[in-house]
């Protein structure tokens, strides 16, 4: 995969983007996005193997400076492409995916799979919230539990996006363009080949054979599913935060500080120091994100590098700190810029909404990542509280 071509696609996508895309991506933009390799960097089915998680991070940071929603959809699609590698039946050319490379996925509460007595087919029922990018996608990946088992049998299911019903619009104040709607499946027939054991995806067992015949440096993200998912979402928040910092820095010479003798914000030593601190903080978060991606990429390339439980929970923990750090930086930028930064239509107000919504994704909120890190650190099994690591 030639990343110069991906960079050219990114520039073209940014060039096509308009304010109208902030609520829902336009058909003109989607025509390009759906045929671009930008949304499938982690596709393992190509002869040369997938790109890297570091590349996804870089692309999403650049797109996130234009719009966090656009970058979020690209990050989710790349995560779903990595998941698609677990579905060997979908590795052959699929007309729907050939026409539309955008994929979508969500974990959340599993739906149900019930075997129909007459046809012998599995029927999918359930609801999934926060289905980012489903409106734009060809396939949707979600979890479902097979009914009637003595122990929970959780499957990852690949569903043609058009077979799911929209039952709830996206009501959140931020990340409006992701259209992270609520979906429902009603007796959707799922072939056996469109289901995979979720535990085998988490462990990488069902893709272990994929390494045979690969080149020495050809990556396989087998067994790194949740690490890929967690890290695919960071770039959008980092890009948006960088855009906010640049916006305030550019305004520093233009506006006085009301209620003071300062003729501009940049004339205040305190504000100069605060901008310097926030720039340094964002730089640290970027380096943490790159380190996370590199840890997973190295394990994907070298099968002898097996990540420990502590490695895995630490990765999710660092993403959580990056997300919360982005919220803190944007909040502090608003404190510098002033209340006009919350005027509707102001760049800072829009970024503030997007970052606050994105950082509260279920993978990072409610102290579960921190508790998982703590459990591993004191020698207990983080699976007591979560399997997402």
CSV table of C-alpha atoms in Angstrom, one decimal:
chain,number,residue,atom,x,y,z
A,1,UNK,CA,0.0,0.0,0.0
A,2,UNK,CA,1.5,3.4,-1.0
A,3,UNK,CA,0.7,5.8,1.7
A,4,UNK,CA,1.4,8.8,-0.6
A,5,UNK,CA,-1.8,7.8,-2.3
A,6,UNK,CA,-3.6,7.7,1.0
A,7,UNK,CA,-2.2,11.2,1.8
A,8,UNK,CA,-3.5,12.4,-1.6
A,9,UNK,CA,-6.9,11.0,-0.8
A,10,UNK,CA,-6.9,12.7,2.6
A,11,UNK,CA,-6.1,16.0,0.9
A,12,UNK,CA,-8.9,15.5,-1.6
A,13,UNK,CA,-11.4,14.6,1.1
A,14,UNK,CA,-10.5,17.7,3.1
A,15,UNK,CA,-10.8,19.8,-0.1
A,16,UNK,CA,-14.3,18.5,-0.7
A,17,UNK,CA,-15.5,19.0,2.9
A,18,UNK,CA,-17.9,21.8,3.6
A,19,UNK,CA,-19.8,23.1,6.6
A,20,UNK,CA,-22.9,21.2,5.5
A,21,UNK,CA,-21.1,18.0,6.2
A,22,UNK,CA,-20.9,18.7,9.9
A,23,UNK,CA,-24.4,17.4,10.6
A,24,UNK,CA,-24.3,14.5,8.1
A,25,UNK,CA,-21.8,13.6,5.4
A,26,UNK,CA,-22.9,14.7,2.0
A,27,UNK,CA,-23.3,12.3,-1.0
A,28,UNK,CA,-20.5,14.2,-2.8
A,29,UNK,CA,-18.1,13.6,0.0
A,30,UNK,CA,-19.2,10.0,0.5
A,31,UNK,CA,-18.7,9.2,-3.2
A,32,UNK,CA,-15.0,9.8,-2.6
A,33,UNK,CA,-14.8,8.4,0.9
A,34,UNK,CA,-16.5,5.1,0.0
A,35,UNK,CA,-13.9,4.3,-2.7
A,36,UNK,CA,-10.9,5.5,-0.8
A,37,UNK,CA,-8.2,3.3,0.9
A,38,UNK,CA,-8.3,5.9,3.8
A,39,UNK,CA,-11.2,3.9,5.3
A,40,UNK,CA,-9.5,0.5,5.0
A,41,UNK,CA,-5.8,1.0,5.9
A,42,UNK,CA,-6.1,-2.1,8.2
A,43,UNK,CA,-7.4,-4.4,5.4
A,44,UNK,CA,-5.5,-7.6,5.8
A,45,UNK,CA,-6.8,-9.3,2.7
A,46,UNK,CA,-4.5,-7.4,0.3
A,47,UNK,CA,-1.5,-9.2,-1.0
A,48,UNK,CA,0.9,-6.8,0.7
A,49,UNK,CA,-0.9,-7.0,4.0
A,50,UNK,CA,-2.4,-4.1,6.0
A,51,UNK,CA,-1.0,-0.7,6.8
A,52,UNK,CA,-0.2,0.2,10.3
A,53,UNK,CA,-2.1,1.5,13.3
A,54,UNK,CA,0.3,4.4,13.3
A,55,UNK,CA,-0.9,5.3,9.8
A,56,UNK,CA,-4.5,5.3,10.9
A,57,UNK,CA,-3.6,7.6,13.8
A,58,UNK,CA,-1.8,10.0,11.5
A,59,UNK,CA,-4.7,10.1,9.0
A,60,UNK,CA,-7.3,10.6,11.7
A,61,UNK,CA,-5.3,13.4,13.3
A,62,UNK,CA,-5.2,15.2,10.0
A,63,UNK,CA,-8.9,14.7,9.2
A,64,UNK,CA,-9.8,15.6,12.8
A,65,UNK,CA,-8.3,19.0,12.4
A,66,UNK,CA,-11.0,19.6,9.7
A,67,UNK,CA,-13.9,17.7,11.5
A,68,UNK,CA,-13.8,15.2,14.4
A,69,UNK,CA,-16.8,13.4,13.1
A,70,UNK,CA,-15.2,12.7,9.7
A,71,UNK,CA,-12.1,11.4,11.4
A,72,UNK,CA,-14.2,9.3,13.8
A,73,UNK,CA,-16.0,7.5,11.0
A,74,UNK,CA,-12.7,6.8,9.3
A,75,UNK,CA,-11.3,5.4,12.6
A,76,UNK,CA,-14.3,3.2,13.2
A,77,UNK,CA,-14.2,1.9,9.6
A,78,UNK,CA,-10.5,0.9,10.0
A,79,UNK,CA,-11.2,-0.9,13.2
A,80,UNK,CA,-14.1,-2.7,11.4
A,81,UNK,CA,-11.7,-3.7,8.6
A,82,UNK,CA,-9.4,-5.2,11.1
A,83,UNK,CA,-12.4,-7.1,12.5
A,84,UNK,CA,-13.4,-8.2,9.0
A,85,UNK,CA,-10.1,-10.1,8.8
A,86,UNK,CA,-11.6,-12.5,11.3
A,87,UNK,CA,-14.4,-13.4,8.9
A,88,UNK,CA,-12.8,-15.7,6.3
A,89,UNK,CA,-16.1,-16.0,4.4
A,90,UNK,CA,-16.0,-12.2,3.7
A,91,UNK,CA,-12.4,-12.2,2.5
A,92,UNK,CA,-13.4,-12.8,-1.1
A,93,UNK,CA,-14.7,-9.9,-3.1
A,94,UNK,CA,-18.1,-8.8,-2.0
A,95,UNK,CA,-20.1,-6.5,-4.4
A,96,UNK,CA,-21.5,-4.4,-1.6
A,97,UNK,CA,-18.0,-3.8,-0.1
A,98,UNK,CA,-16.5,-3.2,-3.5
A,99,UNK,CA,-19.0,-0.4,-4.0
A,100,UNK,CA,-18.7,1.0,-0.5
A,101,UNK,CA,-15.5,0.4,1.5
A,102,UNK,CA,-16.8,2.1,4.6
A,103,UNK,CA,-17.6,-0.4,7.4
A,104,UNK,CA,-19.1,0.2,10.8
A,105,UNK,CA,-19.2,-1.6,14.1
A,106,UNK,CA,-20.2,-1.3,17.7
A,107,UNK,CA,-19.8,-3.5,20.7
A,108,UNK,CA,-22.3,-2.6,23.4
A,109,UNK,CA,-24.9,-4.9,24.8
A,110,UNK,CA,-25.2,-8.0,22.6
A,111,UNK,CA,-28.4,-8.9,20.7
A,112,UNK,CA,-29.7,-12.4,20.3
A,113,UNK,CA,-29.3,-15.2,17.8
A,114,UNK,CA,-32.1,-17.8,17.7
A,115,UNK,CA,-32.1,-20.8,15.4
A,116,UNK,CA,-35.2,-21.0,13.3
A,117,UNK,CA,-36.7,-24.5,13.6
A,118,UNK,CA,-38.0,-24.6,10.1
A,119,UNK,CA,-35.1,-23.2,8.1
A,120,UNK,CA,-32.3,-24.0,10.4
A,121,UNK,CA,-30.9,-20.4,9.9
A,122,UNK,CA,-30.0,-18.1,12.8
A,123,UNK,CA,-32.2,-15.1,13.2
A,124,UNK,CA,-30.7,-11.9,14.7
A,125,UNK,CA,-32.7,-9.6,17.0
A,126,UNK,CA,-31.6,-6.8,19.1
A,127,UNK,CA,-30.8,-3.1,19.4
A,128,UNK,CA,-27.5,-1.3,19.3
A,129,UNK,CA,-26.9,2.3,20.3
A,130,UNK,CA,-24.1,4.6,19.2
A,131,UNK,CA,-23.7,2.9,15.8
A,132,UNK,CA,-21.2,5.4,14.4
A,133,UNK,CA,-21.1,5.5,10.6
A,134,UNK,CA,-23.8,2.9,10.0
A,135,UNK,CA,-25.7,5.3,7.6
A,136,UNK,CA,-22.6,5.5,5.4
A,137,UNK,CA,-21.5,1.8,5.5
A,138,UNK,CA,-21.9,-1.4,3.6
A,139,UNK,CA,-21.5,-3.8,6.5
A,140,UNK,CA,-22.1,-3.5,10.2
A,141,UNK,CA,-20.4,-5.6,12.8
A,142,UNK,CA,-22.0,-6.2,16.3
A,143,UNK,CA,-22.3,-8.7,19.1
A,144,UNK,CA,-25.0,-11.3,19.7
A,145,UNK,CA,-25.6,-14.2,22.1
A,146,UNK,CA,-26.7,-17.6,20.8
A,147,UNK,CA,-29.9,-18.5,22.7
A,148,UNK,CA,-30.3,-21.8,24.6
A,149,UNK,CA,-26.7,-22.4,25.5
A,150,UNK,CA,-25.7,-23.6,29.0
A,151,UNK,CA,-22.9,-20.9,29.0
A,152,UNK,CA,-23.0,-17.6,27.1
A,153,UNK,CA,-21.9,-18.1,23.5
A,154,UNK,CA,-21.1,-14.6,22.2
A,155,UNK,CA,-20.7,-14.1,18.5
A,156,UNK,CA,-19.4,-11.3,16.4
A,157,UNK,CA,-21.9,-10.9,13.5
A,158,UNK,CA,-21.4,-9.3,10.1
A,159,UNK,CA,-24.7,-7.8,8.9
A,160,UNK,CA,-25.4,-6.0,5.6
A,161,UNK,CA,-26.1,-2.5,6.8
A,162,UNK,CA,-29.3,-2.2,4.8
A,163,UNK,CA,-30.9,-5.0,6.8
A,164,UNK,CA,-31.0,-3.1,10.0
A,165,UNK,CA,-33.7,-0.6,10.9
A,166,UNK,CA,-33.1,3.0,12.2
A,167,UNK,CA,-35.1,3.4,15.4
A,168,UNK,CA,-33.4,6.4,17.1
A,169,UNK,CA,-31.7,9.5,15.6
A,170,UNK,CA,-28.4,10.8,16.9
A,171,UNK,CA,-29.4,13.3,19.6
A,172,UNK,CA,-26.0,14.1,21.1
A,173,UNK,CA,-24.7,17.7,21.0
A,174,UNK,CA,-21.4,16.8,19.5
A,175,UNK,CA,-19.9,14.5,16.8
A,176,UNK,CA,-23.0,15.2,14.8
A,177,UNK,CA,-21.6,14.0,11.5
A,178,UNK,CA,-20.9,10.5,12.8
A,179,UNK,CA,-24.7,10.0,12.9
A,180,UNK,CA,-24.2,7.5,15.8
A,181,UNK,CA,-27.8,6.3,15.7
A,182,UNK,CA,-29.7,3.5,17.4
A,183,UNK,CA,-30.4,0.4,15.3
A,184,UNK,CA,-32.7,-2.6,15.5
A,185,UNK,CA,-32.5,-6.0,14.0
A,186,UNK,CA,-35.8,-7.9,13.6
A,187,UNK,CA,-35.4,-11.6,12.5
A,188,UNK,CA,-32.5,-10.8,10.2
A,189,UNK,CA,-31.2,-14.1,8.8
A,190,UNK,CA,-27.5,-14.6,9.5
A,191,UNK,CA,-25.6,-17.4,7.7
A,192,UNK,CA,-23.1,-19.4,9.7
A,193,UNK,CA,-20.3,-17.9,7.6
A,194,UNK,CA,-21.3,-14.4,8.9
A,195,UNK,CA,-20.7,-15.3,12.5
A,196,UNK,CA,-17.5,-15.8,14.4
A,197,UNK,CA,-16.8,-16.7,18.1
A,198,UNK,CA,-16.1,-13.5,19.9
A,199,UNK,CA,-13.7,-15.2,22.4
A,200,UNK,CA,-11.6,-16.5,19.5
A,201,UNK,CA,-11.5,-13.0,18.0
A,202,UNK,CA,-10.3,-11.6,21.3
A,203,UNK,CA,-7.6,-14.3,21.6
A,204,UNK,CA,-6.7,-14.2,17.9
A,205,UNK,CA,-7.1,-18.0,17.6
A,206,UNK,CA,-9.3,-17.8,14.5
A,207,UNK,CA,-6.6,-15.8,12.6
A,208,UNK,CA,-3.5,-17.5,13.9
A,209,UNK,CA,-3.3,-19.4,10.6
A,210,UNK,CA,-3.2,-16.1,8.7
A,211,UNK,CA,0.5,-15.7,9.5
A,212,UNK,CA,1.4,-18.8,7.4
A,213,UNK,CA,2.6,-17.7,4.0
A,214,UNK,CA,3.0,-14.1,5.0
A,215,UNK,CA,6.2,-12.1,4.5
A,216,UNK,CA,8.5,-11.7,7.5
A,217,UNK,CA,7.5,-8.1,8.0
A,218,UNK,CA,3.8,-8.4,7.0
A,219,UNK,CA,1.6,-7.6,9.9
A,220,UNK,CA,-1.4,-9.5,11.3
A,221,UNK,CA,-3.5,-7.9,14.1
A,222,UNK,CA,-4.6,-11.3,15.2
A,223,UNK,CA,-5.4,-11.2,18.9
A,224,UNK,CA,-5.2,-7.4,19.1
A,225,UNK,CA,-8.8,-6.6,18.4
A,226,UNK,CA,-9.7,-4.3,21.3
A,227,UNK,CA,-6.2,-2.7,21.2
A,228,UNK,CA,-6.9,-1.7,17.6
A,229,UNK,CA,-10.4,-0.5,18.4
A,230,UNK,CA,-9.4,1.6,21.3
A,231,UNK,CA,-6.5,3.3,19.5
A,232,UNK,CA,-8.4,3.9,16.2
A,233,UNK,CA,-10.5,6.5,18.0
A,234,UNK,CA,-7.8,8.7,19.4
A,235,UNK,CA,-6.7,10.5,16.3
A,236,UNK,CA,-10.0,12.3,15.8
A,237,UNK,CA,-9.8,13.9,19.3
A,238,UNK,CA,-6.1,14.8,19.0
A,239,UNK,CA,-6.7,16.5,15.6
A,240,UNK,CA,-9.7,18.4,16.9
A,241,UNK,CA,-7.8,19.5,20.0
A,242,UNK,CA,-4.8,20.7,17.8
A,243,UNK,CA,-7.2,22.7,15.7
A,244,UNK,CA,-8.6,24.4,18.9
A,245,UNK,CA,-5.1,25.2,20.1
A,246,UNK,CA,-4.2,26.7,16.7
A,247,UNK,CA,-7.4,28.7,16.6
A,248,UNK,CA,-6.8,30.4,20.0
A,249,UNK,CA,-3.1,30.9,19.2
A,250,UNK,CA,-4.0,32.7,16.0
A,251,UNK,CA,-6.4,34.9,17.9
A,252,UNK,CA,-3.9,35.9,20.5
A,253,UNK,CA,-2.6,38.9,18.7
A,254,UNK,CA,-6.0,40.1,17.5
A,255,UNK,CA,-8.1,40.7,20.6
A,256,UNK,CA,-7.6,42.7,23.8
A,257,UNK,CA,-8.3,41.3,27.2
A,258,UNK,CA,-11.5,42.9,28.4
A,259,UNK,CA,-11.2,44.5,31.9
A,260,UNK,CA,-7.4,44.9,31.7
A,261,UNK,CA,-4.8,47.1,30.1
A,262,UNK,CA,-3.6,44.3,27.8
A,263,UNK,CA,-4.1,45.3,24.2
A,264,UNK,CA,-4.0,41.7,23.1
A,265,UNK,CA,-4.0,38.3,24.7
A,266,UNK,CA,-0.5,37.8,23.5
A,267,UNK,CA,0.6,40.8,25.6
A,268,UNK,CA,-0.2,38.8,28.8
A,269,UNK,CA,2.7,36.7,30.1
A,270,UNK,CA,0.2,34.5,31.9
A,271,UNK,CA,-1.6,33.7,28.7
A,272,UNK,CA,1.7,33.1,26.8
A,273,UNK,CA,2.7,30.7,29.5
A,274,UNK,CA,-0.6,28.9,29.5
A,275,UNK,CA,-0.5,28.5,25.7
A,276,UNK,CA,3.0,27.1,26.1
A,277,UNK,CA,1.8,24.7,28.7
A,278,UNK,CA,-1.1,23.5,26.6
A,279,UNK,CA,1.1,23.1,23.6
A,280,UNK,CA,3.5,20.9,25.6
A,281,UNK,CA,0.6,18.9,27.1
A,282,UNK,CA,-0.9,18.2,23.7
A,283,UNK,CA,2.6,17.1,22.5
A,284,UNK,CA,2.8,14.6,25.3
A,285,UNK,CA,-0.6,13.2,24.4
A,286,UNK,CA,0.5,12.8,20.8
A,287,UNK,CA,3.6,11.0,21.8
A,288,UNK,CA,1.6,8.7,24.1
A,289,UNK,CA,-0.8,7.9,21.2
A,290,UNK,CA,2.1,7.2,18.9
A,291,UNK,CA,3.7,4.9,21.6
A,292,UNK,CA,0.4,3.0,21.9
A,293,UNK,CA,0.2,2.5,18.2
A,294,UNK,CA,3.8,1.4,18.0
A,295,UNK,CA,3.4,-1.2,20.7
A,296,UNK,CA,0.5,-2.8,18.9
A,297,UNK,CA,2.1,-2.5,15.5
A,298,UNK,CA,5.3,-4.2,16.7
A,299,UNK,CA,3.3,-7.1,18.1
A,300,UNK,CA,1.3,-7.3,14.8
A,301,UNK,CA,4.5,-7.6,12.8
A,302,UNK,CA,6.5,-9.8,15.1
A,303,UNK,CA,4.6,-12.9,16.4
A,304,UNK,CA,7.2,-13.5,19.0
A,305,UNK,CA,6.1,-10.2,20.8
A,306,UNK,CA,3.2,-11.3,23.0
A,307,UNK,CA,1.6,-8.5,24.9
A,308,UNK,CA,1.0,-9.2,28.5
A,309,UNK,CA,-2.3,-8.4,30.3
A,310,UNK,CA,-0.6,-5.4,31.9
A,311,UNK,CA,0.5,-4.2,28.4
A,312,UNK,CA,-3.0,-4.5,27.1
A,313,UNK,CA,-4.8,-2.7,30.0
A,314,UNK,CA,-2.1,0.0,30.0
A,315,UNK,CA,-2.8,0.6,26.3
A,316,UNK,CA,-6.5,1.2,27.0
A,317,UNK,CA,-5.5,3.3,30.1
A,318,UNK,CA,-3.3,5.6,28.1
A,319,UNK,CA,-6.0,6.1,25.5
A,320,UNK,CA,-8.3,7.1,28.3
A,321,UNK,CA,-5.8,9.6,29.7
A,322,UNK,CA,-5.4,11.1,26.2
A,323,UNK,CA,-9.1,11.5,25.8
A,324,UNK,CA,-9.5,13.1,29.2
A,325,UNK,CA,-6.5,15.3,28.4
A,326,UNK,CA,-8.0,16.6,25.2
A,327,UNK,CA,-11.1,17.6,27.2
A,328,UNK,CA,-9.0,19.4,29.7
A,329,UNK,CA,-7.0,21.3,27.0
A,330,UNK,CA,-10.1,22.5,25.2
A,331,UNK,CA,-11.7,23.5,28.5
A,332,UNK,CA,-8.6,25.6,29.3
A,333,UNK,CA,-8.5,27.1,25.9
A,334,UNK,CA,-12.1,28.3,26.4
A,335,UNK,CA,-10.9,29.9,29.7
A,336,UNK,CA,-8.3,31.8,27.8
A,337,UNK,CA,-10.4,32.8,24.9
A,338,UNK,CA,-13.5,33.8,26.9
A,339,UNK,CA,-17.2,33.3,26.7
A,340,UNK,CA,-17.4,34.3,23.0
A,341,UNK,CA,-15.8,30.9,22.4
A,342,UNK,CA,-19.1,29.3,23.3
A,343,UNK,CA,-21.1,31.3,20.7
A,344,UNK,CA,-22.9,29.0,18.3
A,345,UNK,CA,-20.9,28.8,15.1
A,346,UNK,CA,-17.6,29.5,16.8
A,347,UNK,CA,-14.9,26.9,15.9
A,348,UNK,CA,-14.0,26.5,19.6
A,349,UNK,CA,-17.6,25.9,20.6
A,350,UNK,CA,-18.0,23.1,18.0
A,351,UNK,CA,-14.7,21.5,19.0
A,352,UNK,CA,-15.7,21.7,22.6
A,353,UNK,CA,-18.9,19.8,21.9
A,354,UNK,CA,-17.1,17.2,19.7
A,355,UNK,CA,-14.3,16.4,22.1
A,356,UNK,CA,-16.6,16.2,25.2
A,357,UNK,CA,-18.8,13.7,23.3
A,358,UNK,CA,-16.0,11.6,21.8
A,359,UNK,CA,-14.0,11.4,25.1
A,360,UNK,CA,-17.0,9.9,26.8
A,361,UNK,CA,-17.1,6.9,24.5
A,362,UNK,CA,-18.0,3.8,26.6
A,363,UNK,CA,-14.5,2.4,26.1
A,364,UNK,CA,-13.0,5.2,28.2
A,365,UNK,CA,-15.6,6.4,30.6
A,366,UNK,CA,-16.8,5.5,34.1
A,367,UNK,CA,-13.3,4.6,35.4
A,368,UNK,CA,-13.4,1.1,34.0
A,369,UNK,CA,-10.1,1.4,32.2
A,370,UNK,CA,-8.4,2.8,35.3
A,371,UNK,CA,-9.8,-0.1,37.4
A,372,UNK,CA,-8.6,-2.6,34.9
A,373,UNK,CA,-5.1,-1.2,35.1
A,374,UNK,CA,-5.3,-1.3,38.9
A,375,UNK,CA,-6.5,-4.9,38.9
A,376,UNK,CA,-3.6,-6.0,36.7
A,377,UNK,CA,-1.1,-4.0,38.7
A,378,UNK,CA,-2.1,-5.7,42.0
A,379,UNK,CA,-2.0,-9.1,40.4
A,380,UNK,CA,-5.7,-9.7,39.8
A,381,UNK,CA,-7.5,-10.5,36.5
A,382,UNK,CA,-9.0,-7.4,34.8
A,383,UNK,CA,-11.6,-9.8,33.2
A,384,UNK,CA,-13.4,-9.4,36.6
A,385,UNK,CA,-14.7,-6.1,35.2
A,386,UNK,CA,-14.0,-6.0,31.4
A,387,UNK,CA,-12.9,-8.0,28.5
A,388,UNK,CA,-12.0,-4.9,26.4
A,389,UNK,CA,-8.2,-5.0,26.5
